[in-house]
């Protein structure tokens, strides 16, 4: 009998595509070369990948055309609010936050306009590609403003006097600055997430999903973790251990030809900053090495 293949929806091209594909490669997926730019068969696991626009990903997962997908929380919330308003129920779960494509959805106005708090938005025209999220935000904050739906280049509308404010994605803030706009309210924080249809999957697909999710969790954990090695006087170990948060049971080895010094190897589950290394050195550690971890399975 043919194995049922799990279908994943990924953005075809754009800001989410690279990191989504990178994550799947790190999970060991090998793609079969294909002529199609829309569909790809995974050689070594029963998985197929569908490449589509990010806006189509939530609907295809909610409708069960795809079993899982990777999409930004901003698009997911906008689409699912629309879905709920149309009388449908939410048919997906967020299986994992993936930590990439981080950005915020913010309201911005001209730099020279006065702003006190969200009440200052009353009576303004707000241009956005996220009308459902903005409507929700305005109603939760008792603001009465006009929403203008614009599908792209939202940031140019105040300069053309088409709008008084915008609500758009911000990451570095450069685009706002270049258009003489200032960020006044943060409406949503967003990152890429793995979503899954709530429709029951066939048991083979469920098994493939569990395996993929475990690998994704391992990849994310390994990305955050570092392997730290250093030499230290035995007497400094108690103070050194206090400097290594997120490190469990270090391996301690006797150094040949030295009775009072040991080698310490430890996995840190948190980012290791220069300031931590400097504190370690100050506490007596030497020959400190910090190495990335490629794979991790607990
Ligand atoms: O073609 P398709 O519909 O699939 O893609 P798209 O053009 O709709 O989206 P794309 O590829 O631009 O972005 C995909 C997702 O990346 C978004 O839905 C967000 O989840 C995430 N993301 C992260 C961003 C940004 N950062 C971002 N900075 N999406 C867009 N921007 C834009 C923003 O709209 C503004 O124009 O970048 C500009 C602001 O950037 P800064 O750095 O100048 O602040
Ligand atoms: Zn899009």
mmCIF file with all atom_site columns, N, CA, C and O and ligand atoms in Angstrom, residues 11-17 52-56 71-75 100-104 130 153-155 168-176 178 190-192, ligand 1:
data_model
loop_
_atom_site.group_PDB
_atom_site.id
_atom_site.type_symbol
_atom_site.label_atom_id
_atom_site.label_alt_id
_atom_site.label_comp_id
_atom_site.label_asym_id
_atom_site.label_entity_id
_atom_site.label_seq_id
_atom_site.pdbx_PDB_ins_code
_atom_site.Cartn_x
_atom_site.Cartn_y
_atom_site.Cartn_z
_atom_site.occupancy
_atom_site.B_iso_or_equiv
_atom_site.pdbx_formal_charge
_atom_site.auth_seq_id
_atom_site.auth_comp_id
_atom_site.auth_asym_id
_atom_site.auth_atom_id
_atom_site.pdbx_PDB_model_num
ATOM   1   N N   . UNK A 1 11  ? 6.223  29.357 1.765  1.00 0.00 ? 11  UNK A N   1
ATOM   2   C CA  . UNK A 1 11  ? 6.179  30.523 0.873  1.00 0.00 ? 11  UNK A CA  1
ATOM   3   C C   . UNK A 1 11  ? 7.079  30.284 -0.353 1.00 0.00 ? 11  UNK A C   1
ATOM   4   O O   . UNK A 1 11  ? 8.219  29.823 -0.202 1.00 0.00 ? 11  UNK A O   1
ATOM   5   N N   . UNK A 1 12  ? 6.571  30.607 -1.527 1.00 0.00 ? 12  UNK A N   1
ATOM   6   C CA  . UNK A 1 12  ? 7.300  30.333 -2.776 1.00 0.00 ? 12  UNK A CA  1
ATOM   7   C C   . UNK A 1 12  ? 8.566  31.185 -2.870 1.00 0.00 ? 12  UNK A C   1
ATOM   8   O O   . UNK A 1 12  ? 9.646  30.682 -3.142 1.00 0.00 ? 12  UNK A O   1
ATOM   9   N N   . UNK A 1 13  ? 8.409  32.492 -2.691 1.00 0.00 ? 13  UNK A N   1
ATOM   10  C CA  . UNK A 1 13  ? 9.595  33.340 -2.635 1.00 0.00 ? 13  UNK A CA  1
ATOM   11  C C   . UNK A 1 13  ? 9.250  34.541 -1.769 1.00 0.00 ? 13  UNK A C   1
ATOM   12  O O   . UNK A 1 13  ? 8.084  34.923 -1.689 1.00 0.00 ? 13  UNK A O   1
ATOM   13  N N   . UNK A 1 14  ? 10.274 35.089 -1.124 1.00 0.00 ? 14  UNK A N   1
ATOM   14  C CA  . UNK A 1 14  ? 10.014 36.214 -0.222 1.00 0.00 ? 14  UNK A CA  1
ATOM   15  C C   . UNK A 1 14  ? 10.763 36.018 1.071  1.00 0.00 ? 14  UNK A C   1
ATOM   16  O O   . UNK A 1 14  ? 11.618 35.136 1.184  1.00 0.00 ? 14  UNK A O   1
ATOM   17  N N   . UNK A 1 15  ? 10.414 36.823 2.064  1.00 0.00 ? 15  UNK A N   1
ATOM   18  C CA  . UNK A 1 15  ? 11.176 36.862 3.309  1.00 0.00 ? 15  UNK A CA  1
ATOM   19  C C   . UNK A 1 15  ? 11.123 35.573 4.121  1.00 0.00 ? 15  UNK A C   1
ATOM   20  O O   . UNK A 1 15  ? 11.995 35.327 4.940  1.00 0.00 ? 15  UNK A O   1
ATOM   21  N N   . UNK A 1 16  ? 10.043 34.766 3.946  1.00 0.00 ? 16  UNK A N   1
ATOM   22  C CA  . UNK A 1 16  ? 9.922  33.545 4.755  1.00 0.00 ? 16  UNK A CA  1
ATOM   23  C C   . UNK A 1 16  ? 10.598 32.348 4.101  1.00 0.00 ? 16  UNK A C   1
ATOM   24  O O   . UNK A 1 16  ? 10.923 31.370 4.778  1.00 0.00 ? 16  UNK A O   1
ATOM   25  N N   . UNK A 1 17  ? 10.777 32.419 2.783  1.00 0.00 ? 17  UNK A N   1
ATOM   26  C CA  . UNK A 1 17  ? 11.192 31.231 2.037  1.00 0.00 ? 17  UNK A CA  1
ATOM   27  C C   . UNK A 1 17  ? 12.547 30.674 2.478  1.00 0.00 ? 17  UNK A C   1
ATOM   28  O O   . UNK A 1 17  ? 12.661 29.478 2.786  1.00 0.00 ? 17  UNK A O   1
ATOM   29  N N   . UNK A 1 52  ? 3.765  28.310 -2.306 1.00 0.00 ? 52  UNK A N   1
ATOM   30  C CA  . UNK A 1 52  ? 2.676  29.240 -2.635 1.00 0.00 ? 52  UNK A CA  1
ATOM   31  C C   . UNK A 1 52  ? 2.909  30.612 -1.989 1.00 0.00 ? 52  UNK A C   1
ATOM   32  O O   . UNK A 1 52  ? 3.841  30.773 -1.197 1.00 0.00 ? 52  UNK A O   1
ATOM   33  N N   . UNK A 1 53  ? 2.045  31.574 -2.279 1.00 0.00 ? 53  UNK A N   1
ATOM   34  C CA  . UNK A 1 53  ? 2.138  32.887 -1.626 1.00 0.00 ? 53  UNK A CA  1
ATOM   35  C C   . UNK A 1 53  ? 1.789  32.736 -0.158 1.00 0.00 ? 53  UNK A C   1
ATOM   36  O O   . UNK A 1 53  ? 0.903  31.951 0.196  1.00 0.00 ? 53  UNK A O   1
ATOM   37  N N   . UNK A 1 54  ? 2.440  33.507 0.688  1.00 0.00 ? 54  UNK A N   1
ATOM   38  C CA  . UNK A 1 54  ? 2.203  33.322 2.136  1.00 0.00 ? 54  UNK A CA  1
ATOM   39  C C   . UNK A 1 54  ? 0.732  33.559 2.522  1.00 0.00 ? 54  UNK A C   1
ATOM   40  O O   . UNK A 1 54  ? 0.202  32.908 3.408  1.00 0.00 ? 54  UNK A O   1
ATOM   41  N N   . UNK A 1 55  ? 0.055  34.464 1.770  1.00 0.00 ? 55  UNK A N   1
ATOM   42  C CA  . UNK A 1 55  ? -1.348 34.773 2.100  1.00 0.00 ? 55  UNK A CA  1
ATOM   43  C C   . UNK A 1 55  ? -2.274 33.564 1.910  1.00 0.00 ? 55  UNK A C   1
ATOM   44  O O   . UNK A 1 55  ? -3.362 33.517 2.480  1.00 0.00 ? 55  UNK A O   1
ATOM   45  N N   . UNK A 1 56  ? -1.848 32.614 1.075  1.00 0.00 ? 56  UNK A N   1
ATOM   46  C CA  . UNK A 1 56  ? -2.702 31.446 0.808  1.00 0.00 ? 56  UNK A CA  1
ATOM   47  C C   . UNK A 1 56  ? -2.471 30.323 1.822  1.00 0.00 ? 56  UNK A C   1
ATOM   48  O O   . UNK A 1 56  ? -3.237 29.363 1.860  1.00 0.00 ? 56  UNK A O   1
ATOM   49  N N   . UNK A 1 71  ? 4.138  30.078 8.262  1.00 0.00 ? 71  UNK A N   1
ATOM   50  C CA  . UNK A 1 71  ? 3.618  31.402 7.901  1.00 0.00 ? 71  UNK A CA  1
ATOM   51  C C   . UNK A 1 71  ? 3.874  32.380 9.054  1.00 0.00 ? 71  UNK A C   1
ATOM   52  O O   . UNK A 1 71  ? 4.079  31.945 10.196 1.00 0.00 ? 71  UNK A O   1
ATOM   53  N N   . UNK A 1 72  ? 3.858  33.671 8.748  1.00 0.00 ? 72  UNK A N   1
ATOM   54  C CA  . UNK A 1 72  ? 4.040  34.675 9.798  1.00 0.00 ? 72  UNK A CA  1
ATOM   55  C C   . UNK A 1 72  ? 2.767  34.825 10.631 1.00 0.00 ? 72  UNK A C   1
ATOM   56  O O   . UNK A 1 72  ? 1.659  34.716 10.097 1.00 0.00 ? 72  UNK A O   1
ATOM   57  N N   . UNK A 1 73  ? 2.940  35.105 11.930 1.00 0.00 ? 73  UNK A N   1
ATOM   58  C CA  . UNK A 1 73  ? 1.766  35.267 12.808 1.00 0.00 ? 73  UNK A CA  1
ATOM   59  C C   . UNK A 1 73  ? 0.877  36.415 12.334 1.00 0.00 ? 73  UNK A C   1
ATOM   60  O O   . UNK A 1 73  ? -0.332 36.405 12.540 1.00 0.00 ? 73  UNK A O   1
ATOM   61  N N   . UNK A 1 74  ? 1.497  37.446 11.696 1.00 0.00 ? 74  UNK A N   1
ATOM   62  C CA  . UNK A 1 74  ? 0.729  38.590 11.198 1.00 0.00 ? 74  UNK A CA  1
ATOM   63  C C   . UNK A 1 74  ? -0.293 38.157 10.148 1.00 0.00 ? 74  UNK A C   1
ATOM   64  O O   . UNK A 1 74  ? -1.473 38.497 10.239 1.00 0.00 ? 74  UNK A O   1
ATOM   65  N N   . UNK A 1 75  ? 0.162  37.362 9.172  1.00 0.00 ? 75  UNK A N   1
ATOM   66  C CA  . UNK A 1 75  ? -0.744 36.888 8.117  1.00 0.00 ? 75  UNK A CA  1
ATOM   67  C C   . UNK A 1 75  ? -1.780 35.926 8.708  1.00 0.00 ? 75  UNK A C   1
ATOM   68  O O   . UNK A 1 75  ? -2.969 35.991 8.393  1.00 0.00 ? 75  UNK A O   1
ATOM   69  N N   . UNK A 1 100 ? 12.073 32.824 13.527 1.00 0.00 ? 100 UNK A N   1
ATOM   70  C CA  . UNK A 1 100 ? 12.625 33.670 12.455 1.00 0.00 ? 100 UNK A CA  1
ATOM   71  C C   . UNK A 1 100 ? 11.545 34.582 11.866 1.00 0.00 ? 100 UNK A C   1
ATOM   72  O O   . UNK A 1 100 ? 10.382 34.495 12.275 1.00 0.00 ? 100 UNK A O   1
ATOM   73  N N   . UNK A 1 101 ? 11.946 35.442 10.933 1.00 0.00 ? 101 UNK A N   1
ATOM   74  C CA  . UNK A 1 101 ? 11.035 36.458 10.349 1.00 0.00 ? 101 UNK A CA  1
ATOM   75  C C   . UNK A 1 101 ? 10.347 37.282 11.427 1.00 0.00 ? 101 UNK A C   1
ATOM   76  O O   . UNK A 1 101 ? 9.143  37.560 11.346 1.00 0.00 ? 101 UNK A O   1
ATOM   77  N N   . UNK A 1 102 ? 11.112 37.669 12.431 1.00 0.00 ? 102 UNK A N   1
ATOM   78  C CA  . UNK A 1 102 ? 10.520 38.466 13.513 1.00 0.00 ? 102 UNK A CA  1
ATOM   79  C C   . UNK A 1 102 ? 10.276 39.891 13.034 1.00 0.00 ? 102 UNK A C   1
ATOM   80  O O   . UNK A 1 102 ? 11.122 40.475 12.348 1.00 0.00 ? 102 UNK A O   1
ATOM   81  N N   . UNK A 1 103 ? 9.142  40.434 13.364 1.00 0.00 ? 103 UNK A N   1
ATOM   82  C CA  . UNK A 1 103 ? 8.829  41.823 13.036 1.00 0.00 ? 103 UNK A CA  1
ATOM   83  C C   . UNK A 1 103 ? 7.673  42.266 13.926 1.00 0.00 ? 103 UNK A C   1
ATOM   84  O O   . UNK A 1 103 ? 7.195  41.470 14.752 1.00 0.00 ? 103 UNK A O   1
ATOM   85  N N   . UNK A 1 104 ? 7.264  43.520 13.782 1.00 0.00 ? 104 UNK A N   1
ATOM   86  C CA  . UNK A 1 104 ? 6.113  43.993 14.561 1.00 0.00 ? 104 UNK A CA  1
ATOM   87  C C   . UNK A 1 104 ? 5.180  44.742 13.623 1.00 0.00 ? 104 UNK A C   1
ATOM   88  O O   . UNK A 1 104 ? 5.631  45.314 12.620 1.00 0.00 ? 104 UNK A O   1
ATOM   89  N N   . UNK A 1 130 ? -3.656 45.261 6.696  1.00 0.00 ? 130 UNK A N   1
ATOM   90  C CA  . UNK A 1 130 ? -4.155 44.377 7.769  1.00 0.00 ? 130 UNK A CA  1
ATOM   91  C C   . UNK A 1 130 ? -5.451 44.933 8.373  1.00 0.00 ? 130 UNK A C   1
ATOM   92  O O   . UNK A 1 130 ? -5.504 45.258 9.566  1.00 0.00 ? 130 UNK A O   1
ATOM   93  N N   . UNK A 1 153 ? 3.005  49.133 -0.549 1.00 0.00 ? 153 UNK A N   1
ATOM   94  C CA  . UNK A 1 153 ? 3.584  50.484 -0.413 1.00 0.00 ? 153 UNK A CA  1
ATOM   95  C C   . UNK A 1 153 ? 2.751  51.396 0.477  1.00 0.00 ? 153 UNK A C   1
ATOM   96  O O   . UNK A 1 153 ? 2.525  52.573 0.165  1.00 0.00 ? 153 UNK A O   1
ATOM   97  N N   . UNK A 1 154 ? 2.318  50.848 1.582  1.00 0.00 ? 154 UNK A N   1
ATOM   98  C CA  . UNK A 1 154 ? 1.485  51.596 2.538  1.00 0.00 ? 154 UNK A CA  1
ATOM   99  C C   . UNK A 1 154 ? 2.213  52.846 3.034  1.00 0.00 ? 154 UNK A C   1
ATOM   100 O O   . UNK A 1 154 ? 1.603  53.899 3.262  1.00 0.00 ? 154 UNK A O   1
ATOM   101 N N   . UNK A 1 155 ? 3.548  52.725 3.142  1.00 0.00 ? 155 UNK A N   1
ATOM   102 C CA  . UNK A 1 155 ? 4.326  53.802 3.762  1.00 0.00 ? 155 UNK A CA  1
ATOM   103 C C   . UNK A 1 155 ? 4.320  55.112 2.969  1.00 0.00 ? 155 UNK A C   1
ATOM   104 O O   . UNK A 1 155 ? 4.642  56.167 3.501  1.00 0.00 ? 155 UNK A O   1
ATOM   105 N N   . UNK A 1 168 ? 1.684  49.103 9.538  1.00 0.00 ? 168 UNK A N   1
ATOM   106 C CA  . UNK A 1 168 ? 2.445  48.218 8.651  1.00 0.00 ? 168 UNK A CA  1
ATOM   107 C C   . UNK A 1 168 ? 3.510  47.471 9.447  1.00 0.00 ? 168 UNK A C   1
ATOM   108 O O   . UNK A 1 168 ? 3.783  47.817 10.616 1.00 0.00 ? 168 UNK A O   1
ATOM   109 N N   . UNK A 1 169 ? 4.128  46.486 8.779  1.00 0.00 ? 169 UNK A N   1
ATOM   110 C CA  . UNK A 1 169 ? 5.187  45.719 9.443  1.00 0.00 ? 169 UNK A CA  1
ATOM   111 C C   . UNK A 1 169 ? 6.451  46.559 9.538  1.00 0.00 ? 169 UNK A C   1
ATOM   112 O O   . UNK A 1 169 ? 6.785  47.310 8.614  1.00 0.00 ? 169 UNK A O   1
ATOM   113 N N   . UNK A 1 170 ? 7.138  46.410 10.653 1.00 0.00 ? 170 UNK A N   1
ATOM   114 C CA  . UNK A 1 170 ? 8.396  47.128 10.883 1.00 0.00 ? 170 UNK A CA  1
ATOM   115 C C   . UNK A 1 170 ? 9.410  46.097 11.362 1.00 0.00 ? 170 UNK A C   1
ATOM   116 O O   . UNK A 1 170 ? 9.080  45.243 12.190 1.00 0.00 ? 170 UNK A O   1
ATOM   117 N N   . UNK A 1 171 ? 10.624 46.150 10.796 1.00 0.00 ? 171 UNK A N   1
ATOM   118 C CA  . UNK A 1 171 ? 11.652 45.332 11.431 1.00 0.00 ? 171 UNK A CA  1
ATOM   119 C C   . UNK A 1 171 ? 12.804 46.215 11.911 1.00 0.00 ? 171 UNK A C   1
ATOM   120 O O   . UNK A 1 171 ? 13.010 46.355 13.103 1.00 0.00 ? 171 UNK A O   1
ATOM   121 N N   . UNK A 1 172 ? 13.547 46.867 11.012 1.00 0.00 ? 172 UNK A N   1
ATOM   122 C CA  . UNK A 1 172 ? 14.612 47.753 11.500 1.00 0.00 ? 172 UNK A CA  1
ATOM   123 C C   . UNK A 1 172 ? 14.097 49.169 11.791 1.00 0.00 ? 172 UNK A C   1
ATOM   124 O O   . UNK A 1 172 ? 14.727 49.929 12.507 1.00 0.00 ? 172 UNK A O   1
ATOM   125 N N   . UNK A 1 173 ? 12.996 49.556 11.159 1.00 0.00 ? 173 UNK A N   1
ATOM   126 C CA  . UNK A 1 173 ? 12.457 50.912 11.323 1.00 0.00 ? 173 UNK A CA  1
ATOM   127 C C   . UNK A 1 173 ? 12.950 51.860 10.237 1.00 0.00 ? 173 UNK A C   1
ATOM   128 O O   . UNK A 1 173 ? 12.558 53.022 10.177 1.00 0.00 ? 173 UNK A O   1
ATOM   129 N N   . UNK A 1 174 ? 13.836 51.337 9.334  1.00 0.00 ? 174 UNK A N   1
ATOM   130 C CA  . UNK A 1 174 ? 14.434 52.202 8.312  1.00 0.00 ? 174 UNK A CA  1
ATOM   131 C C   . UNK A 1 174 ? 13.376 52.759 7.353  1.00 0.00 ? 174 UNK A C   1
ATOM   132 O O   . UNK A 1 174 ? 13.401 53.943 7.011  1.00 0.00 ? 174 UNK A O   1
ATOM   133 N N   . UNK A 1 175 ? 12.446 51.894 6.920  1.00 0.00 ? 175 UNK A N   1
ATOM   134 C CA  . UNK A 1 175 ? 11.419 52.337 5.959  1.00 0.00 ? 175 UNK A CA  1
ATOM   135 C C   . UNK A 1 175 ? 10.603 53.495 6.530  1.00 0.00 ? 175 UNK A C   1
ATOM   136 O O   . UNK A 1 175 ? 10.342 54.483 5.839  1.00 0.00 ? 175 UNK A O   1
ATOM   137 N N   . UNK A 1 176 ? 10.230 53.387 7.811  1.00 0.00 ? 176 UNK A N   1
ATOM   138 C CA  . UNK A 1 176 ? 9.457  54.480 8.433  1.00 0.00 ? 176 UNK A CA  1
ATOM   139 C C   . UNK A 1 176 ? 10.277 55.760 8.426  1.00 0.00 ? 176 UNK A C   1
ATOM   140 O O   . UNK A 1 176 ? 9.776  56.827 8.048  1.00 0.00 ? 176 UNK A O   1
ATOM   141 N N   . UNK A 1 178 ? 12.755 56.640 6.496  1.00 0.00 ? 178 UNK A N   1
ATOM   142 C CA  . UNK A 1 178 ? 12.926 57.177 5.139  1.00 0.00 ? 178 UNK A CA  1
ATOM   143 C C   . UNK A 1 178 ? 11.681 57.925 4.666  1.00 0.00 ? 178 UNK A C   1
ATOM   144 O O   . UNK A 1 178 ? 11.764 58.760 3.770  1.00 0.00 ? 178 UNK A O   1
ATOM   145 N N   . UNK A 1 190 ? 5.345  39.653 15.803 1.00 0.00 ? 190 UNK A N   1
ATOM   146 C CA  . UNK A 1 190 ? 5.147  38.475 14.946 1.00 0.00 ? 190 UNK A CA  1
ATOM   147 C C   . UNK A 1 190 ? 6.442  37.726 14.679 1.00 0.00 ? 190 UNK A C   1
ATOM   148 O O   . UNK A 1 190 ? 7.524  38.309 14.678 1.00 0.00 ? 190 UNK A O   1
ATOM   149 N N   . UNK A 1 191 ? 6.316  36.436 14.462 1.00 0.00 ? 191 UNK A N   1
ATOM   150 C CA  . UNK A 1 191 ? 7.421  35.592 14.003 1.00 0.00 ? 191 UNK A CA  1
ATOM   151 C C   . UNK A 1 191 ? 6.813  34.456 13.174 1.00 0.00 ? 191 UNK A C   1
ATOM   152 O O   . UNK A 1 191 ? 5.588  34.282 13.153 1.00 0.00 ? 191 UNK A O   1
ATOM   153 N N   . UNK A 1 192 ? 7.650  33.694 12.497 1.00 0.00 ? 192 UNK A N   1
ATOM   154 C CA  . UNK A 1 192 ? 7.131  32.570 11.707 1.00 0.00 ? 192 UNK A CA  1
ATOM   155 C C   . UNK A 1 192 ? 6.683  31.449 12.645 1.00 0.00 ? 192 UNK A C   1
ATOM   156 O O   . UNK A 1 192 ? 7.312  31.205 13.673 1.00 0.00 ? 192 UNK A O   1
HETATM 157 O O1  . LIG B 2 .   ? 4.576  37.051 -2.330 1.00 0.00 ? 1   LIG B O1  1
HETATM 158 P P1  . LIG B 2 .   ? 4.071  36.765 -0.958 1.00 0.00 ? 1   LIG B P1  1
HETATM 159 O O2  . LIG B 2 .   ? 2.647  37.206 -0.749 1.00 0.00 ? 1   LIG B O2  1
HETATM 160 O O3  . LIG B 2 .   ? 4.314  35.337 -0.552 1.00 0.00 ? 1   LIG B O3  1
HETATM 161 O O4  . LIG B 2 .   ? 5.009  37.608 0.043  1.00 0.00 ? 1   LIG B O4  1
HETATM 162 P P2  . LIG B 2 .   ? 4.760  39.067 0.664  1.00 0.00 ? 1   LIG B P2  1
HETATM 163 O O5  . LIG B 2 .   ? 5.335  40.073 -0.280 1.00 0.00 ? 1   LIG B O5  1
HETATM 164 O O6  . LIG B 2 .   ? 3.371  39.238 1.146  1.00 0.00 ? 1   LIG B O6  1
HETATM 165 O O7  . LIG B 2 .   ? 5.620  38.973 2.006  1.00 0.00 ? 1   LIG B O7  1
HETATM 166 P P3  . LIG B 2 .   ? 7.182  39.140 2.283  1.00 0.00 ? 1   LIG B P3  1
HETATM 167 O O8  . LIG B 2 .   ? 7.970  38.058 1.618  1.00 0.00 ? 1   LIG B O8  1
HETATM 168 O O9  . LIG B 2 .   ? 7.621  40.551 2.078  1.00 0.00 ? 1   LIG B O9  1
HETATM 169 O O10 . LIG B 2 .   ? 7.155  38.883 3.878  1.00 0.00 ? 1   LIG B O10 1
HETATM 170 C C1  . LIG B 2 .   ? 6.751  37.656 4.365  1.00 0.00 ? 1   LIG B C1  1
HETATM 171 C C2  . LIG B 2 .   ? 6.659  37.743 5.884  1.00 0.00 ? 1   LIG B C2  1
HETATM 172 O O11 . LIG B 2 .   ? 7.930  38.112 6.427  1.00 0.00 ? 1   LIG B O11 1
HETATM 173 C C3  . LIG B 2 .   ? 5.722  38.784 6.461  1.00 0.00 ? 1   LIG B C3  1
HETATM 174 O O12 . LIG B 2 .   ? 4.364  38.390 6.424  1.00 0.00 ? 1   LIG B O12 1
HETATM 175 C C4  . LIG B 2 .   ? 6.233  38.890 7.875  1.00 0.00 ? 1   LIG B C4  1
HETATM 176 O O13 . LIG B 2 .   ? 5.733  37.820 8.661  1.00 0.00 ? 1   LIG B O13 1
HETATM 177 C C5  . LIG B 2 .   ? 7.746  38.700 7.703  1.00 0.00 ? 1   LIG B C5  1
HETATM 178 N N1  . LIG B 2 .   ? 8.516  39.969 7.785  1.00 0.00 ? 1   LIG B N1  1
HETATM 179 C C6  . LIG B 2 .   ? 9.542  40.176 8.663  1.00 0.00 ? 1   LIG B C6  1
HETATM 180 C C7  . LIG B 2 .   ? 8.370  41.094 7.065  1.00 0.00 ? 1   LIG B C7  1
HETATM 181 C C8  . LIG B 2 .   ? 9.316  42.019 7.522  1.00 0.00 ? 1   LIG B C8  1
HETATM 182 N N2  . LIG B 2 .   ? 10.039 41.409 8.507  1.00 0.00 ? 1   LIG B N2  1
HETATM 183 C C9  . LIG B 2 .   ? 9.399  43.337 6.932  1.00 0.00 ? 1   LIG B C9  1
HETATM 184 N N3  . LIG B 2 .   ? 10.236 44.132 7.342  1.00 0.00 ? 1   LIG B N3  1
HETATM 185 N N4  . LIG B 2 .   ? 7.514  41.426 6.057  1.00 0.00 ? 1   LIG B N4  1
HETATM 186 C C10 . LIG B 2 .   ? 7.618  42.652 5.485  1.00 0.00 ? 1   LIG B C10 1
HETATM 187 N N5  . LIG B 2 .   ? 8.503  43.614 5.894  1.00 0.00 ? 1   LIG B N5  1
HETATM 188 C C11 . LIG B 2 .   ? 8.467  44.918 5.122  1.00 0.00 ? 1   LIG B C11 1
HETATM 189 C C12 . LIG B 2 .   ? 7.422  45.909 5.662  1.00 0.00 ? 1   LIG B C12 1
HETATM 190 O O14 . LIG B 2 .   ? 6.158  45.647 5.069  1.00 0.00 ? 1   LIG B O14 1
HETATM 191 C C13 . LIG B 2 .   ? 7.994  47.256 5.262  1.00 0.00 ? 1   LIG B C13 1
HETATM 192 O O15 . LIG B 2 .   ? 7.709  47.542 3.916  1.00 0.00 ? 1   LIG B O15 1
HETATM 193 O O16 . LIG B 2 .   ? 9.691  45.598 5.231  1.00 0.00 ? 1   LIG B O16 1
HETATM 194 C C14 . LIG B 2 .   ? 9.483  47.006 5.379  1.00 0.00 ? 1   LIG B C14 1
HETATM 195 C C15 . LIG B 2 .   ? 9.927  47.443 6.750  1.00 0.00 ? 1   LIG B C15 1
HETATM 196 O O17 . LIG B 2 .   ? 11.194 46.963 7.062  1.00 0.00 ? 1   LIG B O17 1
HETATM 197 P P4  . LIG B 2 .   ? 12.233 47.864 7.878  1.00 0.00 ? 1   LIG B P4  1
HETATM 198 O O18 . LIG B 2 .   ? 13.397 46.942 8.129  1.00 0.00 ? 1   LIG B O18 1
HETATM 199 O O19 . LIG B 2 .   ? 12.602 49.026 6.999  1.00 0.00 ? 1   LIG B O19 1
HETATM 200 O O20 . LIG B 2 .   ? 11.573 48.268 9.159  1.00 0.00 ? 1   LIG B O20 1
#
